[in-house]
PDB file of C-alpha atoms in Angstrom:
ATOM      1  CA  GLY A   1       0.000   0.000   0.000  1.00  0.00           C
ATOM      2  CA  ILE A   2       0.873   3.650  -0.174  1.00  0.00           C
ATOM      3  CA  GLN A   3       3.489   4.988   2.221  1.00  0.00           C
ATOM      4  CA  VAL A   4       3.056   8.411   3.828  1.00  0.00           C
ATOM      5  CA  GLU A   5       5.897  10.070   5.668  1.00  0.00           C
ATOM      6  CA  GLN A   6       5.888  13.374   7.488  1.00  0.00           C
ATOM      7  CA  SER A   7       8.696  15.625   8.585  1.00  0.00           C
ATOM      8  CA  PRO A   8       9.876  16.772  10.960  1.00  0.00           C
ATOM      9  CA  PRO A   9       8.587  14.283  13.545  1.00  0.00           C
ATOM     10  CA  ASP A  10       8.848  16.870  16.315  1.00  0.00           C
ATOM     11  CA  LEU A  11       8.958  20.642  16.270  1.00  0.00           C
ATOM     12  CA  ILE A  12       9.253  23.023  19.208  1.00  0.00           C
ATOM     13  CA  LEU A  13       8.747  26.717  18.496  1.00  0.00           C
ATOM     14  CA  GLN A  14       8.323  29.981  20.318  1.00  0.00           C
ATOM     15  CA  GLU A  15       4.936  31.648  20.078  1.00  0.00           C
ATOM     16  CA  GLY A  16       4.805  33.902  17.023  1.00  0.00           C
ATOM     17  CA  ALA A  17       7.163  31.785  14.905  1.00  0.00           C
ATOM     18  CA  ASN A  18       6.312  30.364  11.485  1.00  0.00           C
ATOM     19  CA  SER A  19       6.638  26.715  10.491  1.00  0.00           C
ATOM     20  CA  THR A  20       6.426  24.402   7.502  1.00  0.00           C
ATOM     21  CA  LEU A  21       5.339  20.773   7.827  1.00  0.00           C
ATOM     22  CA  ARG A  22       5.910  18.326   4.997  1.00  0.00           C
ATOM     23  CA  CYS A  23       4.033  15.242   3.835  1.00  0.00           C
ATOM     24  CA  ASN A  24       5.535  12.882   1.234  1.00  0.00           C
ATOM     25  CA  PHE A  25       3.571  10.036  -0.306  1.00  0.00           C
ATOM     26  CA  SER A  26       4.774   7.142  -2.397  1.00  0.00           C
ATOM     27  CA  ASP A  27       2.072   6.862  -5.069  1.00  0.00           C
ATOM     28  CA  SER A  28      -0.389   8.949  -7.045  1.00  0.00           C
ATOM     29  CA  VAL A  29      -3.350  10.245  -5.078  1.00  0.00           C
ATOM     30  CA  ASN A  30      -6.519  12.067  -6.052  1.00  0.00           C
ATOM     31  CA  ASN A  31      -6.938  13.816  -2.723  1.00  0.00           C
ATOM     32  CA  LEU A  32      -5.074  14.676   0.439  1.00  0.00           C
ATOM     33  CA  GLN A  33      -6.264  15.938   3.801  1.00  0.00           C
ATOM     34  CA  TRP A  34      -4.509  17.656   6.700  1.00  0.00           C
ATOM     35  CA  PHE A  35      -5.719  17.127  10.267  1.00  0.00           C
ATOM     36  CA  HIS A  36      -4.797  18.633  13.620  1.00  0.00           C
ATOM     37  CA  GLN A  37      -5.130  16.390  16.670  1.00  0.00           C
ATOM     38  CA  ASN A  38      -5.310  18.642  19.689  1.00  0.00           C
ATOM     39  CA  PRO A  39      -3.978  17.670  23.134  1.00  0.00           C
ATOM     40  CA  TRP A  40      -7.442  16.325  24.055  1.00  0.00           C
ATOM     41  CA  GLY A  41      -7.362  13.916  21.123  1.00  0.00           C
ATOM     42  CA  GLN A  42      -9.902  15.587  18.867  1.00  0.00           C
ATOM     43  CA  LEU A  43      -9.030  15.330  15.166  1.00  0.00           C
ATOM     44  CA  ILE A  44      -9.918  18.495  13.274  1.00  0.00           C
ATOM     45  CA  ASN A  45      -9.995  18.655   9.508  1.00  0.00           C
ATOM     46  CA  LEU A  46      -7.830  21.564   8.373  1.00  0.00           C
ATOM     47  CA  PHE A  47      -7.727  21.159   4.616  1.00  0.00           C
ATOM     48  CA  TYR A  48      -9.058  18.937   1.867  1.00  0.00           C
ATOM     49  CA  ILE A  49      -6.514  19.709  -0.837  1.00  0.00           C
ATOM     50  CA  PRO A  50      -6.118  17.396  -3.856  1.00  0.00           C
ATOM     51  CA  SER A  51      -3.874  19.936  -5.557  1.00  0.00           C
ATOM     52  CA  GLY A  52      -2.973  23.602  -5.541  1.00  0.00           C
ATOM     53  CA  THR A  53      -2.976  25.972  -2.594  1.00  0.00           C
ATOM     54  CA  LYS A  54      -5.600  26.831  -0.012  1.00  0.00           C
ATOM     55  CA  GLN A  55      -5.536  29.310   2.848  1.00  0.00           C
ATOM     56  CA  ASN A  56      -7.543  29.533   6.039  1.00  0.00           C
ATOM     57  CA  GLY A  57      -6.472  32.342   8.343  1.00  0.00           C
ATOM     58  CA  ARG A  58      -2.939  31.734   9.587  1.00  0.00           C
ATOM     59  CA  LEU A  59      -2.810  28.314   7.956  1.00  0.00           C
ATOM     60  CA  SER A  60      -2.232  27.454   4.335  1.00  0.00           C
ATOM     61  CA  ALA A  61      -1.508  24.246   2.458  1.00  0.00           C
ATOM     62  CA  THR A  62      -0.043  23.366  -0.902  1.00  0.00           C
ATOM     63  CA  THR A  63      -0.202  19.995  -2.635  1.00  0.00           C
ATOM     64  CA  VAL A  64       1.987  19.196  -5.647  1.00  0.00           C
ATOM     65  CA  ALA A  65       0.442  15.901  -6.685  1.00  0.00           C
ATOM     66  CA  THR A  66       2.837  15.330  -9.596  1.00  0.00           C
ATOM     67  CA  GLU A  67       5.784  15.447  -7.195  1.00  0.00           C
ATOM     68  CA  ARG A  68       3.970  13.553  -4.441  1.00  0.00           C
ATOM     69  CA  TYR A  69       4.190  15.975  -1.575  1.00  0.00           C
ATOM     70  CA  SER A  70       2.141  18.478   0.387  1.00  0.00           C
ATOM     71  CA  LEU A  71       3.170  21.316   2.691  1.00  0.00           C
ATOM     72  CA  LEU A  72       1.306  22.852   5.611  1.00  0.00           C
ATOM     73  CA  TYR A  73       2.322  26.368   6.620  1.00  0.00           C
ATOM     74  CA  ILE A  74       1.525  27.814  10.019  1.00  0.00           C
ATOM     75  CA  SER A  75       2.246  31.499  10.509  1.00  0.00           C
ATOM     76  CA  SER A  76       2.397  33.484  13.751  1.00  0.00           C
ATOM     77  CA  SER A  77       2.065  30.324  15.860  1.00  0.00           C
ATOM     78  CA  GLN A  78      -0.137  30.345  18.943  1.00  0.00           C
ATOM     79  CA  THR A  79      -0.126  27.929  21.880  1.00  0.00           C
ATOM     80  CA  THR A  80      -3.456  26.558  20.650  1.00  0.00           C
ATOM     81  CA  ASP A  81      -1.636  25.300  17.539  1.00  0.00           C
ATOM     82  CA  SER A  82       0.122  22.686  19.678  1.00  0.00           C
ATOM     83  CA  GLY A  83      -0.732  19.070  18.961  1.00  0.00           C
ATOM     84  CA  VAL A  84      -0.046  16.491  16.271  1.00  0.00           C
ATOM     85  CA  TYR A  85      -0.545  17.248  12.590  1.00  0.00           C
ATOM     86  CA  PHE A  86      -1.410  14.362  10.281  1.00  0.00           C
ATOM     87  CA  CYS A  87      -1.749  14.212   6.534  1.00  0.00           C
ATOM     88  CA  ALA A  88      -3.893  11.437   5.060  1.00  0.00           C
ATOM     89  CA  VAL A  89      -4.445  10.034   1.571  1.00  0.00           C
ATOM     90  CA  PRO A  90      -6.617   7.230   0.149  1.00  0.00           C
ATOM     91  CA  THR A  91      -4.843   3.893   0.504  1.00  0.00           C
ATOM     92  CA  ASN A  92      -5.408   3.118  -3.172  1.00  0.00           C
ATOM     93  CA  PHE A  93      -6.779   5.242  -5.962  1.00  0.00           C
ATOM     94  CA  GLY A  94     -10.540   5.295  -5.520  1.00  0.00           C
ATOM     95  CA  ASN A  95     -10.306   3.504  -2.177  1.00  0.00           C
ATOM     96  CA  GLU A  96     -12.218   4.881   0.788  1.00  0.00           C
ATOM     97  CA  LYS A  97      -9.700   3.841   3.440  1.00  0.00           C
ATOM     98  CA  LEU A  98      -7.361   6.642   4.484  1.00  0.00           C
ATOM     99  CA  THR A  99      -3.704   6.035   5.174  1.00  0.00           C
ATOM    100  CA  PHE A 100      -2.399   8.486   7.740  1.00  0.00           C
ATOM    101  CA  GLY A 101       1.110   9.839   7.842  1.00  0.00           C
ATOM    102  CA  THR A 102       3.482   9.396  10.738  1.00  0.00           C
ATOM    103  CA  GLY A 103       2.552  12.808  12.160  1.00  0.00           C
ATOM    104  CA  THR A 104       4.409  15.930  13.259  1.00  0.00           C
ATOM    105  CA  ARG A 105       4.173  16.810  16.942  1.00  0.00           C
ATOM    106  CA  LEU A 106       4.195  20.597  17.265  1.00  0.00           C
ATOM    107  CA  THR A 107       4.775  22.286  20.607  1.00  0.00           C
ATOM    108  CA  ILE A 108       4.386  26.059  20.851  1.00  0.00           C
ATOM    109  CA  ILE A 109       6.050  27.631  23.868  1.00  0.00           C
ATOM    110  CA  PRO A 110       4.613  30.903  25.242  1.00  0.00           C
TER     111      PRO A 110
ATOM    112  CA  GLY B   1     -26.250  17.408  14.065  1.00  0.00           C
ATOM    113  CA  ALA B   2     -23.499  19.978  13.882  1.00  0.00           C
ATOM    114  CA  GLY B   3     -20.722  17.423  14.074  1.00  0.00           C
ATOM    115  CA  VAL B   4     -19.989  13.733  14.517  1.00  0.00           C
ATOM    116  CA  SER B   5     -20.928  12.560  17.980  1.00  0.00           C
ATOM    117  CA  GLN B   6     -19.903   9.399  19.797  1.00  0.00           C
ATOM    118  CA  SER B   7     -21.001   7.710  22.980  1.00  0.00           C
ATOM    119  CA  PRO B   8     -19.916   6.864  25.534  1.00  0.00           C
ATOM    120  CA  SER B   9     -16.898   9.153  25.751  1.00  0.00           C
ATOM    121  CA  ASN B  10     -15.210   6.719  28.122  1.00  0.00           C
ATOM    122  CA  LYS B  11     -15.815   3.047  28.748  1.00  0.00           C
ATOM    123  CA  VAL B  12     -14.058   0.850  31.292  1.00  0.00           C
ATOM    124  CA  THR B  13     -14.841  -2.840  31.094  1.00  0.00           C
ATOM    125  CA  GLU B  14     -13.542  -6.137  32.352  1.00  0.00           C
ATOM    126  CA  LYS B  15     -11.776  -8.608  30.115  1.00  0.00           C
ATOM    127  CA  GLY B  16     -14.278 -10.951  28.497  1.00  0.00           C
ATOM    128  CA  LYS B  17     -17.223  -8.554  28.540  1.00  0.00           C
ATOM    129  CA  ASP B  18     -18.956  -7.243  25.399  1.00  0.00           C
ATOM    130  CA  VAL B  19     -19.076  -3.516  24.612  1.00  0.00           C
ATOM    131  CA  GLU B  20     -21.054  -1.378  22.180  1.00  0.00           C
ATOM    132  CA  LEU B  21     -19.810   1.939  20.870  1.00  0.00           C
ATOM    133  CA  ARG B  22     -22.153   4.348  19.122  1.00  0.00           C
ATOM    134  CA  CYS B  23     -21.581   6.908  16.378  1.00  0.00           C
ATOM    135  CA  ASP B  24     -23.922   9.593  15.056  1.00  0.00           C
ATOM    136  CA  PRO B  25     -22.504  11.011  11.804  1.00  0.00           C
ATOM    137  CA  ILE B  26     -23.126  14.454  10.403  1.00  0.00           C
ATOM    138  CA  SER B  27     -26.654  14.605   9.020  1.00  0.00           C
ATOM    139  CA  GLY B  28     -26.739  13.747   5.327  1.00  0.00           C
ATOM    140  CA  HIS B  29     -23.302  12.140   5.234  1.00  0.00           C
ATOM    141  CA  THR B  30     -23.535   8.812   3.432  1.00  0.00           C
ATOM    142  CA  ALA B  31     -20.010   7.604   4.194  1.00  0.00           C
ATOM    143  CA  LEU B  32     -19.070   6.506   7.726  1.00  0.00           C
ATOM    144  CA  TYR B  33     -15.760   5.153   8.996  1.00  0.00           C
ATOM    145  CA  TRP B  34     -14.412   3.579  12.164  1.00  0.00           C
ATOM    146  CA  TYR B  35     -10.753   3.943  13.129  1.00  0.00           C
ATOM    147  CA  ARG B  36      -8.897   3.217  16.330  1.00  0.00           C
ATOM    148  CA  GLN B  37      -5.848   4.823  17.855  1.00  0.00           C
ATOM    149  CA  SER B  38      -3.725   3.158  20.490  1.00  0.00           C
ATOM    150  CA  LEU B  39      -1.826   5.294  22.973  1.00  0.00           C
ATOM    151  CA  GLY B  40       0.739   7.424  21.167  1.00  0.00           C
ATOM    152  CA  GLN B  41       0.159   5.634  17.879  1.00  0.00           C
ATOM    153  CA  GLY B  42      -1.314   6.519  14.512  1.00  0.00           C
ATOM    154  CA  LEU B  43      -4.778   5.752  13.242  1.00  0.00           C
ATOM    155  CA  GLU B  44      -5.777   2.227  12.249  1.00  0.00           C
ATOM    156  CA  PHE B  45      -8.672   1.768   9.807  1.00  0.00           C
ATOM    157  CA  LEU B  46     -11.370  -0.659  10.906  1.00  0.00           C
ATOM    158  CA  ILE B  47     -14.413  -0.455   8.598  1.00  0.00           C
ATOM    159  CA  TYR B  48     -16.161   1.772   6.054  1.00  0.00           C
ATOM    160  CA  PHE B  49     -19.892   2.133   5.397  1.00  0.00           C
ATOM    161  CA  GLN B  50     -21.574   3.601   2.338  1.00  0.00           C
ATOM    162  CA  GLY B  51     -25.193   3.936   3.360  1.00  0.00           C
ATOM    163  CA  ASN B  52     -26.014   0.788   5.313  1.00  0.00           C
ATOM    164  CA  SER B  53     -23.548  -1.393   3.403  1.00  0.00           C
ATOM    165  CA  ALA B  54     -19.969  -2.094   4.458  1.00  0.00           C
ATOM    166  CA  PRO B  55     -17.900  -2.489   1.260  1.00  0.00           C
ATOM    167  CA  ASP B  56     -14.651  -2.537   3.228  1.00  0.00           C
ATOM    168  CA  LYS B  57     -14.326  -4.480   6.484  1.00  0.00           C
ATOM    169  CA  SER B  58     -10.675  -5.244   5.933  1.00  0.00           C
ATOM    170  CA  GLY B  59      -9.455  -3.509   9.070  1.00  0.00           C
ATOM    171  CA  LEU B  60     -11.521  -5.405  11.620  1.00  0.00           C
ATOM    172  CA  PRO B  61      -8.865  -7.165  13.753  1.00  0.00           C
ATOM    173  CA  SER B  62     -10.807 -10.362  14.453  1.00  0.00           C
ATOM    174  CA  ASP B  63     -14.256 -11.922  14.372  1.00  0.00           C
ATOM    175  CA  ARG B  64     -14.847 -10.471  17.839  1.00  0.00           C
ATOM    176  CA  PHE B  65     -15.367  -7.113  16.121  1.00  0.00           C
ATOM    177  CA  SER B  66     -18.532  -6.284  14.206  1.00  0.00           C
ATOM    178  CA  ALA B  67     -20.314  -3.140  13.117  1.00  0.00           C
ATOM    179  CA  GLU B  68     -23.639  -2.185  11.686  1.00  0.00           C
ATOM    180  CA  ARG B  69     -25.302   0.928  10.397  1.00  0.00           C
ATOM    181  CA  THR B  70     -29.021   1.484  10.259  1.00  0.00           C
ATOM    182  CA  GLY B  71     -31.128   4.011   8.377  1.00  0.00           C
ATOM    183  CA  GLY B  72     -28.010   5.314   6.693  1.00  0.00           C
ATOM    184  CA  SER B  73     -27.223   7.139   9.902  1.00  0.00           C
ATOM    185  CA  VAL B  74     -26.269   5.757  13.326  1.00  0.00           C
ATOM    186  CA  SER B  75     -23.574   3.107  13.525  1.00  0.00           C
ATOM    187  CA  THR B  76     -22.685   0.698  16.324  1.00  0.00           C
ATOM    188  CA  LEU B  77     -19.315  -0.994  16.747  1.00  0.00           C
ATOM    189  CA  THR B  78     -19.516  -4.108  18.916  1.00  0.00           C
ATOM    190  CA  ILE B  79     -16.553  -5.837  20.488  1.00  0.00           C
ATOM    191  CA  GLN B  80     -17.270  -9.241  21.987  1.00  0.00           C
ATOM    192  CA  ARG B  81     -15.192 -10.919  24.690  1.00  0.00           C
ATOM    193  CA  THR B  82     -12.958  -7.879  25.054  1.00  0.00           C
ATOM    194  CA  GLN B  83      -9.225  -8.340  25.514  1.00  0.00           C
ATOM    195  CA  GLN B  84      -6.684  -5.970  27.015  1.00  0.00           C
ATOM    196  CA  GLU B  85      -5.186  -5.305  23.581  1.00  0.00           C
ATOM    197  CA  ASP B  86      -8.553  -3.831  22.543  1.00  0.00           C
ATOM    198  CA  SER B  87      -7.841  -0.838  24.791  1.00  0.00           C
ATOM    199  CA  ALA B  88      -7.653   2.224  22.538  1.00  0.00           C
ATOM    200  CA  VAL B  89      -9.552   5.302  21.429  1.00  0.00           C
ATOM    201  CA  TYR B  90     -12.185   4.356  18.870  1.00  0.00           C
ATOM    202  CA  LEU B  91     -12.841   7.164  16.411  1.00  0.00           C
ATOM    203  CA  CYS B  92     -15.792   7.520  14.088  1.00  0.00           C
ATOM    204  CA  ALA B  93     -15.748   9.758  11.021  1.00  0.00           C
ATOM    205  CA  SER B  94     -18.117  10.720   8.246  1.00  0.00           C
ATOM    206  CA  SER B  95     -17.960  12.410   4.879  1.00  0.00           C
ATOM    207  CA  LEU B  96     -20.623  13.578   2.463  1.00  0.00           C
ATOM    208  CA  LEU B  97     -20.086  10.986  -0.248  1.00  0.00           C
ATOM    209  CA  GLY B  98     -16.713   9.416   0.392  1.00  0.00           C
ATOM    210  CA  THR B  99     -13.063  10.331   0.485  1.00  0.00           C
ATOM    211  CA  SER B 100     -12.240   9.366  -3.072  1.00  0.00           C
ATOM    212  CA  GLY B 101     -11.939  12.827  -4.492  1.00  0.00           C
ATOM    213  CA  ARG B 102     -15.284  13.892  -3.187  1.00  0.00           C
ATOM    214  CA  GLY B 103     -14.920  15.737   0.079  1.00  0.00           C
ATOM    215  CA  PRO B 104     -13.360  16.106   3.531  1.00  0.00           C
ATOM    216  CA  THR B 105     -13.622  13.652   6.396  1.00  0.00           C
ATOM    217  CA  PHE B 106     -14.851  14.808   9.813  1.00  0.00           C
ATOM    218  CA  PHE B 107     -14.028  12.950  13.000  1.00  0.00           C
ATOM    219  CA  GLY B 108     -15.947  12.571  16.236  1.00  0.00           C
ATOM    220  CA  PRO B 109     -14.384  13.039  19.683  1.00  0.00           C
ATOM    221  CA  GLY B 110     -13.802   9.311  20.136  1.00  0.00           C
ATOM    222  CA  THR B 111     -14.617   6.692  22.757  1.00  0.00           C
ATOM    223  CA  ARG B 112     -11.756   5.790  25.076  1.00  0.00           C
ATOM    224  CA  LEU B 113     -12.035   2.070  25.815  1.00  0.00           C
ATOM    225  CA  THR B 114     -10.096   0.564  28.710  1.00  0.00           C
ATOM    226  CA  VAL B 115     -10.167  -3.190  29.220  1.00  0.00           C
ATOM    227  CA  LEU B 116      -9.011  -4.247  32.679  1.00  0.00           C
TER     228      LEU B 116
END
């Protein structure tokens, strides 16, 4: 099945800093999603981004499907941004099962 | 409802007992998924429903696990004769039509299952 790797695995930043999280996947995909799992375990959908760039407030994401990667940008980090960020893609083209990446644990220090 | 809801939020049971976990998807969402997440681990797919049918049950760990969905809405995940390795957070998710190029997936808050 498809392999999904994220980097870096851990990131510790001061409040106000910017960051870039990367998601690499091993095969062609027709969609990609970014999720934030907060410290209480809730998974929140950030972006559904098959290709191109989307922005939502301080967050933006870019997927380059032809090169098999996606980037999540977080600007002016806040402590509430702390948690684990996952990207997820369909396991096989047209398949409904999502394969989740290894995750990036982000810690924002006040 | 406004989001995916799950009940109970926490469940502690003794080894060998049966448990039922409930999921209410977002109204109108035809696709429903169950995942589980062990402590500090990633998400493990269990089963996918489209309407009341389950085209993909490939993630169910054993025949002790079963799930059903009725009325194209509420789903119940049943674990029989629970074992300690079943301890995990069980997450339900829904999407409008499905993930295959057709829309985002929304997760519920999860049910934390502890088997003593």
